[in-house]
XYZ file of C-alpha atoms in Angstrom:
736
model
C 10.531 0.748 8.900
C 10.033 4.499 9.246
C 6.773 6.294 9.999
C 6.030 6.767 6.322
C 6.360 3.036 5.754
C 4.003 2.381 8.666
C 1.360 4.669 7.160
C 1.763 2.903 3.826
C 1.386 -0.465 5.505
C -1.684 0.356 7.562
C -3.376 2.703 5.146
C -2.555 1.835 1.633
C -1.501 -1.344 -0.108
C -5.737 0.135 3.059
C -11.238 -0.076 6.008
C -15.968 -0.982 8.823
C -18.211 1.192 12.327
C -21.115 -0.184 14.162
C -24.493 0.979 12.931
C -25.487 2.949 16.008
C -28.642 4.882 16.577
C -28.392 8.395 17.933
C -30.389 7.441 21.028
C -28.806 4.379 22.605
C -25.661 3.603 20.544
C -26.872 0.094 19.810
C -27.606 -1.412 16.410
C -31.205 -1.153 15.309
C -31.399 -4.299 13.216
C -33.891 -6.899 12.185
C -32.587 -10.078 10.626
C -34.517 -12.737 8.769
C -33.235 -15.298 6.285
C -35.120 -14.969 3.021
C -34.150 -18.446 1.890
C -33.164 -21.513 3.804
C -29.826 -21.771 1.958
C -28.155 -18.452 1.076
C -26.374 -19.842 -2.010
C -28.246 -20.531 -5.227
C -27.242 -22.040 -8.520
C -24.480 -20.101 -10.240
C -25.513 -18.794 -13.614
C -29.224 -18.446 -12.838
C -30.340 -15.206 -14.499
C -31.799 -12.598 -12.200
C -33.375 -10.513 -14.951
C -33.130 -10.121 -18.717
C -29.416 -9.695 -19.134
C -27.217 -10.671 -22.045
C -24.753 -12.022 -19.488
C -25.843 -14.523 -16.820
C -24.908 -13.586 -13.291
C -24.981 -15.368 -9.996
C -27.946 -14.802 -7.735
C -27.053 -14.115 -4.122
C -29.679 -14.599 -1.449
C -30.622 -11.789 0.888
C -31.428 -11.366 4.537
C -33.718 -8.711 5.961
C -31.034 -6.580 7.621
C -31.833 -2.893 8.136
C -29.662 -0.506 10.163
C -30.670 2.833 11.642
C -28.062 5.567 11.170
C -29.149 8.720 12.973
C -32.752 8.261 11.818
C -31.925 7.018 8.328
C -32.685 3.383 7.542
C -30.103 1.601 5.397
C -30.617 -1.947 4.146
C -27.700 -4.377 4.246
C -29.143 -7.560 2.707
C -25.770 -9.195 2.081
C -24.495 -8.802 5.653
C -24.144 -12.581 5.886
C -21.215 -12.403 3.462
C -19.159 -10.699 6.179
C -18.751 -14.063 7.882
C -16.027 -15.224 5.512
C -15.248 -18.371 7.509
C -18.822 -19.703 7.260
C -19.356 -22.698 4.998
C -22.139 -20.972 3.048
C -19.804 -18.061 2.287
C -17.075 -20.430 1.147
C -19.605 -22.089 -1.162
C -20.667 -18.682 -2.469
C -17.019 -17.807 -3.197
C -16.509 -21.114 -4.991
C -19.598 -20.468 -7.094
C -18.514 -16.949 -7.990
C -15.028 -18.163 -8.953
C -16.581 -20.899 -11.068
C -18.618 -18.301 -12.927
C -15.652 -15.929 -13.330
C -13.097 -18.474 -14.483
C -15.654 -20.050 -16.775
C -15.930 -16.649 -18.446
C -12.180 -16.023 -18.526
C -11.446 -19.493 -19.914
C -13.385 -18.594 -23.063
C -11.247 -15.564 -23.924
C -9.305 -16.768 -26.998
C -6.041 -14.864 -26.379
C -5.825 -15.370 -22.601
C -3.159 -18.077 -22.768
C -1.081 -16.024 -25.172
C -1.144 -13.119 -22.719
C -0.035 -15.456 -19.934
C 2.786 -16.847 -22.053
C 4.028 -13.365 -22.885
C 3.797 -12.175 -19.286
C 5.647 -15.242 -18.061
C 8.411 -14.672 -20.605
C 9.000 -11.003 -19.843
C 8.611 -11.553 -16.081
C 11.431 -14.081 -16.152
C 14.545 -12.000 -15.525
C 16.742 -11.603 -12.419
C 15.442 -8.851 -10.151
C 17.927 -7.411 -7.672
C 17.371 -5.046 -4.776
C 20.040 -2.631 -3.571
C 22.687 -4.185 -1.294
C 23.116 -3.005 2.289
C 25.969 -3.519 4.727
C 25.524 -5.179 8.112
C 28.612 -5.852 10.188
C 31.362 -6.751 7.721
C 29.116 -8.310 5.113
C 26.730 -7.203 2.388
C 23.169 -8.475 1.978
C 20.685 -8.116 -0.842
C 17.416 -9.593 -2.097
C 17.158 -11.280 -5.465
C 14.484 -13.119 -7.432
C 15.930 -15.306 -10.186
C 12.966 -14.528 -12.378
C 9.923 -16.647 -11.635
C 10.602 -17.572 -8.018
C 7.478 -16.989 -5.971
C 9.386 -15.046 -3.319
C 12.600 -13.035 -3.371
C 15.613 -14.628 -1.655
C 18.033 -12.965 0.775
C 21.716 -13.358 -0.206
C 24.932 -12.561 1.662
C 28.512 -11.975 0.500
C 31.840 -10.848 1.926
C 32.647 -7.530 0.279
C 31.144 -6.281 -2.961
C 33.231 -8.751 -4.974
C 32.701 -11.757 -2.717
C 30.849 -14.873 -3.830
C 27.125 -14.558 -3.020
C 25.421 -17.277 -1.008
C 21.793 -17.867 -0.113
C 21.169 -16.601 3.403
C 17.388 -17.077 3.732
C 15.050 -18.558 1.125
C 11.351 -18.075 1.944
C 10.381 -20.306 -0.989
C 11.293 -23.226 1.260
C 8.988 -22.062 4.036
C 5.767 -23.166 2.334
C 4.823 -25.657 -0.356
C 2.983 -23.120 -2.510
C 5.348 -20.147 -2.214
C 2.865 -17.975 -0.312
C 5.052 -17.336 2.758
C 7.006 -14.102 2.368
C 9.713 -12.296 4.305
C 8.030 -9.182 5.653
C 10.957 -7.515 7.432
C 14.618 -8.019 8.322
C 16.586 -6.210 11.014
C 20.194 -6.744 12.123
C 21.812 -6.218 15.508
C 24.412 -3.461 15.743
C 27.416 -5.698 15.064
C 25.578 -7.864 12.533
C 25.736 -10.932 14.795
C 21.986 -11.572 14.724
C 19.171 -11.003 12.265
C 15.531 -10.770 13.327
C 13.129 -11.449 10.493
C 9.386 -11.550 10.035
C 7.340 -13.868 7.850
C 3.789 -13.500 6.590
C 1.724 -16.431 5.361
C -0.808 -16.202 2.558
C -0.603 -12.432 2.342
C -1.914 -11.808 5.862
C -0.836 -8.761 7.880
C -0.117 -11.118 10.792
C 3.619 -11.707 11.184
C 5.789 -14.166 13.046
C 9.284 -13.078 14.065
C 12.344 -15.341 14.259
C 16.064 -14.859 14.934
C 19.126 -16.169 13.069
C 22.812 -16.255 13.904
C 24.358 -14.634 10.854
C 27.745 -16.396 10.972
C 26.290 -19.916 11.150
C 22.935 -19.170 9.439
C 21.419 -21.051 12.355
C 17.782 -20.362 13.131
C 17.388 -19.973 16.886
C 14.457 -21.166 18.983
C 12.969 -17.633 19.260
C 9.418 -17.521 17.869
C 7.195 -14.454 18.324
C 3.559 -14.335 17.224
C 0.573 -11.976 16.857
C 2.683 -9.192 15.418
C 1.294 -6.535 13.082
C 2.696 -3.225 11.855
C 6.090 -3.613 13.463
C 9.806 -3.799 12.824
C 12.500 -5.115 15.172
C 14.429 -2.267 16.824
C 17.647 -3.690 18.287
C 19.065 -2.783 21.680
C 21.969 -4.785 23.121
C 21.093 -8.505 22.928
C 17.432 -8.106 22.005
C 14.932 -5.894 20.241
C 11.748 -3.870 20.695
C 8.671 -4.803 18.665
C 4.894 -4.240 18.661
C 2.142 -6.826 18.886
C -1.499 -7.460 19.772
C -2.930 -9.898 22.274
C -3.710 -13.310 20.846
C -7.122 -13.109 19.104
C -9.963 -15.454 19.876
C -10.024 -18.685 17.907
C -11.460 -18.222 14.425
C -11.447 -14.427 14.573
C -7.921 -13.436 13.584
C -8.751 -12.494 9.976
C -11.660 -10.130 10.642
C -11.916 -8.974 14.251
C -11.020 -5.428 15.174
C -7.360 -4.959 16.119
C -7.035 -3.110 19.443
C -4.485 -2.543 22.229
C -1.218 -2.449 20.298
C 1.705 -2.818 22.735
C 5.487 -2.450 22.637
C 7.563 -5.315 24.049
C 11.276 -6.047 24.459
C 12.477 -9.513 23.467
C 15.833 -10.856 24.590
C 17.438 -13.297 22.164
C 17.248 -16.869 23.362
C 14.164 -16.474 25.541
C 10.509 -17.409 25.109
C 7.972 -14.812 24.031
C 6.151 -15.298 27.327
C 9.186 -13.737 29.029
C 9.138 -10.592 26.876
C 9.018 -7.347 28.818
C 6.068 -5.017 28.273
C 7.578 -1.606 27.526
C 4.627 0.575 26.594
C 0.843 0.458 26.286
C -2.026 2.917 26.534
C -5.174 1.352 27.975
C -7.042 4.643 27.638
C -6.550 4.666 23.848
C -7.014 1.081 22.590
C -7.021 2.157 18.945
C -3.561 3.690 18.936
C -0.677 2.059 17.097
C 2.842 2.138 18.538
C 6.000 1.791 16.493
C 9.380 1.467 18.213
C 12.717 2.663 16.842
C 16.182 2.925 18.325
C 18.832 5.369 17.241
C 21.843 3.883 15.521
C 24.037 4.268 18.602
C 21.224 2.716 20.711
C 21.128 5.761 22.964
C 17.427 6.506 22.474
C 14.244 4.496 22.161
C 11.679 6.435 20.152
C 8.030 5.347 20.145
C 5.778 6.815 17.491
C 2.078 6.764 18.353
C -0.622 7.168 15.750
C -4.380 7.167 16.069
C -4.837 5.641 12.657
C -3.375 5.472 9.185
C -2.936 9.222 9.147
C 0.621 10.505 9.073
C -0.160 12.629 12.133
C 1.535 11.208 15.215
C 2.944 11.751 18.679
C 6.455 10.819 19.814
C 7.767 9.435 23.088
C 11.372 8.760 24.034
C 13.515 6.951 26.580
C 17.210 7.488 27.304
C 18.556 3.948 27.060
C 21.830 4.887 28.736
C 19.886 5.197 31.991
C 18.027 2.022 32.992
C 15.872 3.984 35.431
C 14.787 6.621 32.917
C 11.091 6.781 32.124
C 9.390 6.985 28.766
C 8.658 10.677 28.306
C 6.617 12.637 25.757
C 8.598 14.398 23.057
C 5.515 15.541 21.151
C 2.286 14.523 22.874
C -0.283 16.192 20.633
C -1.622 14.823 17.369
C -1.389 17.826 15.077
C 1.490 17.066 12.688
C 3.863 14.363 11.455
C 7.218 13.744 13.115
C 9.729 11.262 11.684
C 12.976 10.373 13.430
C 16.042 10.744 11.192
C 18.800 10.110 13.771
C 20.314 11.556 16.890
C 23.249 13.917 17.162
C 24.544 13.165 20.625
C 21.781 14.151 23.039
C 19.742 15.898 20.315
C 17.271 14.418 17.824
C 16.907 15.171 14.106
C 13.272 15.081 13.014
C 11.542 15.571 9.664
C 8.217 17.264 10.323
C 5.395 19.153 8.664
C 4.651 21.129 11.819
C 4.227 24.694 10.491
C 5.676 23.407 7.189
C 3.232 21.519 4.889
C 6.151 20.552 2.608
C 8.244 19.431 5.618
C 11.392 20.745 7.246
C 14.297 19.185 9.148
C 14.707 20.304 12.755
C 17.056 19.521 15.651
C 15.315 19.044 19.008
C 16.599 18.854 22.553
C 14.418 16.157 24.186
C 14.625 17.994 27.500
C 13.255 21.171 25.871
C 11.070 19.862 23.019
C 8.829 22.913 22.603
C 8.786 24.323 19.011
C 10.220 27.618 20.260
C 13.418 25.711 21.072
C 13.748 23.906 17.745
C 16.715 24.593 15.503
C 15.748 24.489 11.830
C 18.477 22.632 9.904
C 16.814 22.497 6.468
C 13.822 24.811 6.049
C 10.705 24.073 4.037
C 10.967 24.604 0.263
C 8.647 24.514 -2.728
C 9.464 20.817 -3.143
C 8.194 18.207 -0.695
C 10.891 16.765 1.572
C 10.261 13.025 1.308
C 13.105 11.282 3.179
C 16.263 12.323 5.034
C 19.218 10.179 6.066
C 22.387 11.041 8.004
C 25.331 9.336 6.265
C 29.031 10.028 6.798
C 28.285 13.449 8.284
C 26.116 14.422 5.309
C 22.351 14.809 5.040
C 20.997 12.893 2.043
C 17.580 14.249 1.142
C 14.984 12.919 -1.295
C 12.488 15.509 -2.507
C 9.356 15.280 -4.621
C 8.959 17.868 -7.353
C 5.818 17.557 -9.466
C 5.492 13.909 -8.398
C 9.015 12.765 -9.249
C 12.210 12.327 -7.207
C 15.090 14.760 -6.799
C 18.193 14.111 -4.678
C 20.049 16.795 -2.747
C 23.038 16.588 -0.406
C 23.470 18.977 2.556
C 26.163 19.279 5.176
C 25.367 18.574 8.809
C 24.388 22.201 9.372
C 21.934 22.162 6.480
C 23.974 23.940 3.803
C 23.201 22.677 0.297
C 26.275 21.019 -1.197
C 25.131 19.347 -4.394
C 22.413 17.647 -6.390
C 22.657 14.043 -7.571
C 21.772 13.800 -11.251
C 19.149 11.199 -12.156
C 18.773 9.441 -15.539
C 15.305 10.811 -16.287
C 12.004 11.662 -14.654
C 11.370 8.894 -12.131
C 11.487 7.609 -8.581
C 14.322 6.892 -6.142
C 14.148 4.460 -3.241
C 16.808 3.694 -0.646
C 18.873 6.900 -0.805
C 19.863 6.363 2.806
C 22.305 4.536 5.048
C 24.062 4.509 8.405
C 26.103 7.277 9.976
C 29.337 5.358 9.385
C 28.655 4.336 5.778
C 31.022 5.779 3.198
C 28.890 4.598 0.310
C 25.252 3.669 -0.177
C 23.195 2.003 -2.891
C 19.901 3.307 -4.181
C 17.385 2.239 -6.813
C 15.976 4.329 -9.625
C 13.040 3.408 -11.859
C 10.408 4.953 -14.073
C 7.571 3.823 -16.326
C 9.891 2.459 -19.018
C 13.083 2.366 -16.939
C 13.391 -0.917 -14.976
C 14.628 -0.774 -11.387
C 18.349 -0.005 -11.690
C 20.800 0.096 -8.790
C 23.311 2.931 -8.371
C 26.297 3.222 -6.051
C 26.792 6.597 -4.398
C 30.090 7.576 -2.742
C 29.445 10.245 -0.133
C 32.884 11.879 0.018
C 33.161 12.414 -3.741
C 29.437 12.937 -4.420
C 29.804 10.397 -7.218
C 26.920 8.268 -8.399
C 27.620 5.370 -10.757
C 25.742 2.450 -12.242
C 26.051 -0.674 -10.116
C 23.545 -3.166 -11.537
C 21.160 -2.892 -14.479
C 18.483 -5.508 -15.189
C 18.138 -7.306 -18.507
C 14.479 -7.257 -19.468
C 13.119 -8.922 -22.611
C 11.196 -5.790 -23.595
C 12.356 -3.021 -25.889
C 12.283 0.101 -23.722
C 13.033 2.445 -26.576
C 10.158 3.734 -28.632
C 8.024 4.975 -25.739
C 7.472 8.455 -24.451
C 6.376 9.780 -21.076
C 4.820 13.178 -20.709
C 3.401 15.045 -17.760
C 0.446 17.296 -18.433
C -1.744 19.389 -16.152
C -5.500 19.306 -16.571
C -8.309 21.189 -14.812
C -10.579 19.479 -12.297
C -14.202 20.376 -11.601
C -13.380 23.150 -9.103
C -10.600 24.641 -11.236
C -7.673 22.917 -9.502
C -4.792 21.970 -11.783
C -3.964 18.255 -11.530
C -0.802 16.659 -12.967
C -1.030 13.439 -14.937
C 1.608 11.153 -16.429
C 0.754 9.733 -19.862
C 2.882 6.938 -21.353
C 2.569 5.407 -24.832
C 4.477 4.478 -27.959
C 6.046 7.321 -29.868
C 4.022 8.488 -32.812
C 0.660 7.722 -31.203
C -2.268 8.794 -33.353
C -4.780 10.834 -31.382
C -7.903 9.464 -33.037
C -9.900 8.524 -29.947
C -9.442 4.803 -30.571
C -6.498 3.913 -28.317
C -7.108 1.446 -25.498
C -6.305 3.398 -22.343
C -5.679 2.293 -18.762
C -6.346 5.002 -16.168
C -5.016 4.201 -12.692
C -5.515 6.158 -9.473
C -5.297 6.091 -5.685
C -5.902 9.466 -4.018
C -5.647 9.014 -0.267
C -3.696 8.536 2.958
C -0.944 10.953 1.953
C 0.383 8.252 -0.387
C 2.288 9.546 -3.399
C 1.969 7.754 -6.747
C 5.285 8.383 -8.479
C 6.629 6.979 -11.776
C 7.431 3.289 -11.381
C 8.277 0.318 -13.556
C 5.795 -2.530 -13.921
C 6.513 -5.537 -16.112
C 2.775 -6.196 -16.232
C 2.055 -2.721 -17.619
C 4.717 -3.209 -20.291
C 2.445 -5.820 -21.881
C -0.229 -3.123 -22.152
C 2.174 -0.566 -23.590
C 3.764 -2.906 -26.139
C 0.291 -3.710 -27.470
C -0.420 -0.056 -28.265
C -2.073 0.770 -24.969
C -1.957 4.172 -23.281
C -1.105 4.361 -19.576
C -2.421 7.371 -17.644
C -1.733 8.072 -13.961
C -3.054 11.315 -12.448
C -1.735 12.607 -9.118
C -5.161 13.343 -7.707
C -5.829 15.022 -4.375
C -5.644 12.939 -1.236
C -2.080 11.886 -2.024
C 1.126 13.366 -0.672
C 2.721 14.550 -3.906
C 2.306 18.223 -2.965
C 2.393 18.042 0.803
C -0.192 17.901 3.559
C -2.510 20.518 2.034
C -2.879 18.312 -1.061
C -3.632 15.368 1.204
C -6.244 17.225 3.241
C -7.986 18.387 0.065
C -8.909 14.731 -0.532
C -9.809 13.752 3.043
C -13.216 13.867 4.634
C -15.262 15.989 4.105
C -13.476 16.676 0.798
C -13.358 13.109 -0.552
C -15.522 14.017 -3.532
C -12.577 16.095 -4.806
C -10.695 12.821 -5.361
C -13.468 11.426 -7.525
C -13.901 14.710 -9.406
C -10.165 14.774 -10.158
C -10.263 11.237 -11.544
C -13.375 11.876 -13.643
C -11.752 15.026 -15.031
C -8.698 12.956 -15.995
C -10.927 10.614 -17.981
C -12.651 13.545 -19.666
C -9.272 15.042 -20.590
C -8.129 11.807 -22.214
C -11.366 11.614 -24.187
C -11.447 15.305 -25.194
C -7.809 15.202 -26.322
C -8.573 12.136 -28.474
C -6.314 9.728 -26.632
C -9.278 7.419 -26.251
C -13.057 7.145 -26.025
C -15.453 5.755 -23.398
C -15.532 2.412 -25.246
C -11.743 2.110 -24.977
C -11.200 3.378 -21.428
C -10.471 1.097 -18.466
C -10.069 2.341 -14.891
C -8.270 0.586 -12.061
C -7.158 1.082 -8.486
C -6.477 -0.958 -5.380
C -7.518 -0.604 -1.725
C -8.364 3.095 -1.343
C -8.034 3.091 -5.134
C -10.698 0.354 -5.266
C -13.024 2.762 -3.461
C -12.121 5.345 -6.101
C -12.998 3.009 -8.981
C -16.278 1.939 -7.392
C -17.321 5.527 -6.651
C -16.620 6.941 -10.119
C -18.210 3.902 -11.801
C -21.377 4.753 -9.901
C -21.196 8.465 -10.601
C -20.267 8.326 -14.286
C -20.900 4.796 -15.614
C -21.152 6.011 -19.209
C -17.584 7.312 -19.120
C -15.812 3.955 -18.781
C -15.915 0.628 -20.571
C -14.132 -1.470 -17.937
C -13.650 -1.110 -14.174
C -11.124 -3.063 -12.084
C -11.618 -2.328 -8.361
C -8.995 -4.351 -6.475
C -9.264 -5.162 -2.746
C -11.418 -2.064 -2.467
C -13.082 -0.272 0.433
C -16.637 -0.558 -0.852
C -18.799 -0.355 2.309
C -18.129 3.101 3.694
C -20.642 2.744 6.521
C -19.118 -0.313 8.208
C -15.447 -0.193 7.277
C -14.235 0.400 10.831
C -15.765 -2.750 12.287
C -13.046 -5.065 10.994
C -9.318 -5.557 11.723
C -7.418 -2.298 11.241
C -10.344 -0.485 9.606
C -10.794 1.889 12.542
C -7.450 3.407 11.573
C -9.022 4.978 8.497
C -11.670 7.027 10.297
C -9.513 10.157 10.264
C -9.124 9.826 6.513
C -12.753 8.998 5.673
C -14.869 9.961 8.659
C -17.208 7.621 10.512
C -20.849 6.689 10.131
C -21.088 7.156 13.915
C -20.880 10.903 13.260
C -24.190 12.263 11.825
C -22.595 14.737 9.410
C -19.852 12.360 8.298
C -22.474 9.654 7.814
C -24.216 11.783 5.194
C -20.969 12.282 3.334
C -20.055 8.583 3.495
C -23.490 7.455 2.348
C -23.215 9.778 -0.658
C -19.924 8.249 -1.856
C -20.041 4.627 -0.670
C -19.712 2.339 -3.727
C -21.929 -0.341 -2.167
C -24.759 2.033 -1.333
C -24.909 3.998 -4.588
C -25.524 1.217 -7.086
C -28.840 1.917 -8.812
C -31.403 -0.485 -10.201
C -31.395 -0.864 -13.988
C -28.199 1.093 -14.745
C -25.704 -0.317 -17.231
C -22.367 -0.184 -15.431
C -18.911 -0.745 -16.938
C -17.773 -4.327 -17.367
C -16.449 -4.980 -13.860
C -13.921 -7.457 -12.530
C -13.627 -7.124 -8.763
C -10.492 -8.721 -7.323
C -9.873 -9.699 -3.715
C -8.295 -12.485 -1.678
C -9.392 -14.827 1.073
C -6.502 -13.833 3.383
C -6.940 -10.073 3.067
C -7.123 -8.994 6.711
C -6.616 -5.313 5.924
C -9.576 -4.568 3.645
C -11.566 -7.678 4.463
C -13.049 -9.450 1.408
C -16.597 -8.790 2.638
C -16.303 -5.345 1.017
C -15.858 -6.918 -2.398
C -18.341 -9.739 -1.730
C -21.193 -7.407 -0.820
C -20.373 -4.993 -3.631
C -20.406 -7.592 -6.408
C -23.566 -9.244 -5.056
C -25.307 -5.848 -5.199
C -23.906 -5.024 -8.635
C -25.081 -8.380 -9.987
C -28.498 -7.744 -8.468
C -29.016 -4.199 -9.710
C -26.809 -3.715 -12.769
C -28.419 -3.989 -16.195
C -27.096 -4.130 -19.734
C -24.795 -6.564 -21.527
C -21.651 -6.131 -19.446
C -20.300 -8.851 -17.129
C -20.074 -8.154 -13.394
C -17.633 -10.644 -11.917
C -15.436 -11.230 -8.886
C -12.118 -13.036 -8.800
C -11.141 -14.337 -5.355
C -7.526 -15.440 -4.870
C -6.871 -18.262 -2.441
C -3.932 -18.050 -0.002
C -3.333 -14.417 -0.858
C -3.908 -11.165 0.983
C -3.982 -7.423 0.406
C -1.065 -7.565 -1.996
C 2.202 -7.530 -0.061
C 4.256 -10.690 -0.493
C 1.974 -12.170 -3.137
C 3.607 -15.094 -4.929
C 4.910 -14.472 -8.449
C 2.696 -17.209 -9.889
C -0.376 -15.511 -8.408
C 0.751 -12.109 -9.706
C 1.133 -13.450 -13.237
C -2.243 -15.189 -13.103
C -3.994 -12.059 -11.844
C -2.322 -9.833 -14.449
C -3.247 -12.330 -17.167
C -6.896 -12.315 -16.175
C -7.047 -8.538 -15.733
C -5.592 -7.711 -19.150
C -7.633 -10.446 -20.814
C -10.832 -9.096 -19.278
C -10.016 -5.521 -20.311
C -9.085 -6.323 -23.905
C -12.021 -8.688 -24.370
C -14.584 -6.185 -23.122
C -13.076 -3.464 -25.287
C -13.572 -5.858 -28.195
C -9.852 -5.994 -28.998
C -7.579 -8.927 -29.720
C -4.186 -7.417 -28.797
C -2.295 -9.829 -31.051
C -4.321 -9.485 -34.241
C -5.683 -5.985 -33.886
C -9.034 -7.355 -34.950
C -12.287 -6.978 -33.103
C -13.285 -9.833 -30.845
């Protein structure tokens, strides 16, 4: 896992601080139960609504933020392990699924999704030792399976099947890492979608699982060195608190194969900075240990290094300030290749002498360009570079000195993953996909610069007949924002097309063209898909990211609202046919714009969203998002957060879009309390005929590793809810 992957893990697929007074830094609260039992009968109307909603009891909780009193009557829902909260969740699910069960075409949507989902899905093979490995899902398996084969033409065999690790298919493989000679594989598993991982070790030749068992691991890979590996973990949490308590004091350990975790050697910690995360890497030749330190989900980091050829060498700072991003590519002897945005918002590749790491001593190998340098890999004495240009991938090949040699031609506008390998590899495999181009694997031979098709999926959907365009529209402050629009060819611009507008806008995460079998159901039923690359993402470098960070977060919402207005003004759709969706930081986006412009959207789908912007840093890894959002501990940032927080800006008597909030009971990244408190408030205050519902998955988390059966069920319910509230039967074309 590289630094970019770590930021994605902690920040995206994404947040709660103590309510402190300015005088004594202690909560100013008063708590009183309004009712003896905080769960009332589901379906009891709370006011004159066409749709019955659940009534959620309140407590008298008021917090003082720098002299401003803020009520938090649903604070009790933060205790997600309490019996009363479990009963509340059961009641809400009963209400939601009772509603969904009545949608006449719901089962037909599920049948269609199940059919088109059922095709073999391969990931690109990679070589370890003398054998090739790859992941494959036969079609409807809950989890992808790791296969192994001798040579590219050898007979494949199952190497590790996570579907056998749990009865319900909710245990996933989170990471795999092989020793230098391929003798051992360390792998991580995650149960029920949690960020908590357990690491194990296998002998690759015998497929024997060894006795090694490592626990309390989050945000870590296994970085091999000799007969063991470096990894990062937390101390064991207190009983009953592992899903919600704040994660602090991340530490790097070394584990030797065949020993107990209690014997692991502590390599690095920082007691003065308990909120820092540490991610260990080793260079391919195992000469250097590199430790990346981050103070949150921001891409900004520091780097430390140790010369592993000298047992007595200390861990030294390579870059000890937090002012830019530094990503290890590889070493060249005693020098280190780093991709960085230091003095280069679009990134550059530099060669650094660890003994003289000052920027004045850097050698620039590939300078910054107009395109954003996304990933770099050193393979067979060539530098393979993935760039982003207007939010799509481009592949360039440079020699070791940085001279441009060639460009790898791609099938169409889309996204590349895995254009990387080891120094000794003579060939690599990468994956290309786009909105209507399923993930296809290509084989690239370095010496000849030849890229050829290796494996193409067979999907039961006609991919012809669709078109993808990229337009640029103007946001509120005049900034030009790109947006992808996908639909059937020959679309009539009459303002009547059902349209699905998806966004994220944060944490330097880039939303590039990607294939989704779920979205194909929408497209084949005459839907329009629109994805704007709003500020806060990384599509145009760090400046684009910063334009959507605190105190500029409102830019993100303005960009998304302007996208909706463009689609309406250009007659793609109308407010009655427009659905908006986003997950995690994107859930915050959906909640915020629903509050600010409720008349603009018919349906809102905030998934696992960050809805309480005043308390997000109180739980699990939420503190890591303070740099992105700000903190309510800071008086000025508090004002900004209060102005945009979805939970705190719901108004009494407003008719909001039909809303289906989705979350999961094992989400220990954005804890489900965000969604619980938000829907309780929306049901209390929202008026009008629209339903305000929450769908809580059981044995699922923030999204990673979710079982196929759960994915199909969630997609079924989401599309059913959207179509039904737009008044459309997708299979008859008639009004519902």
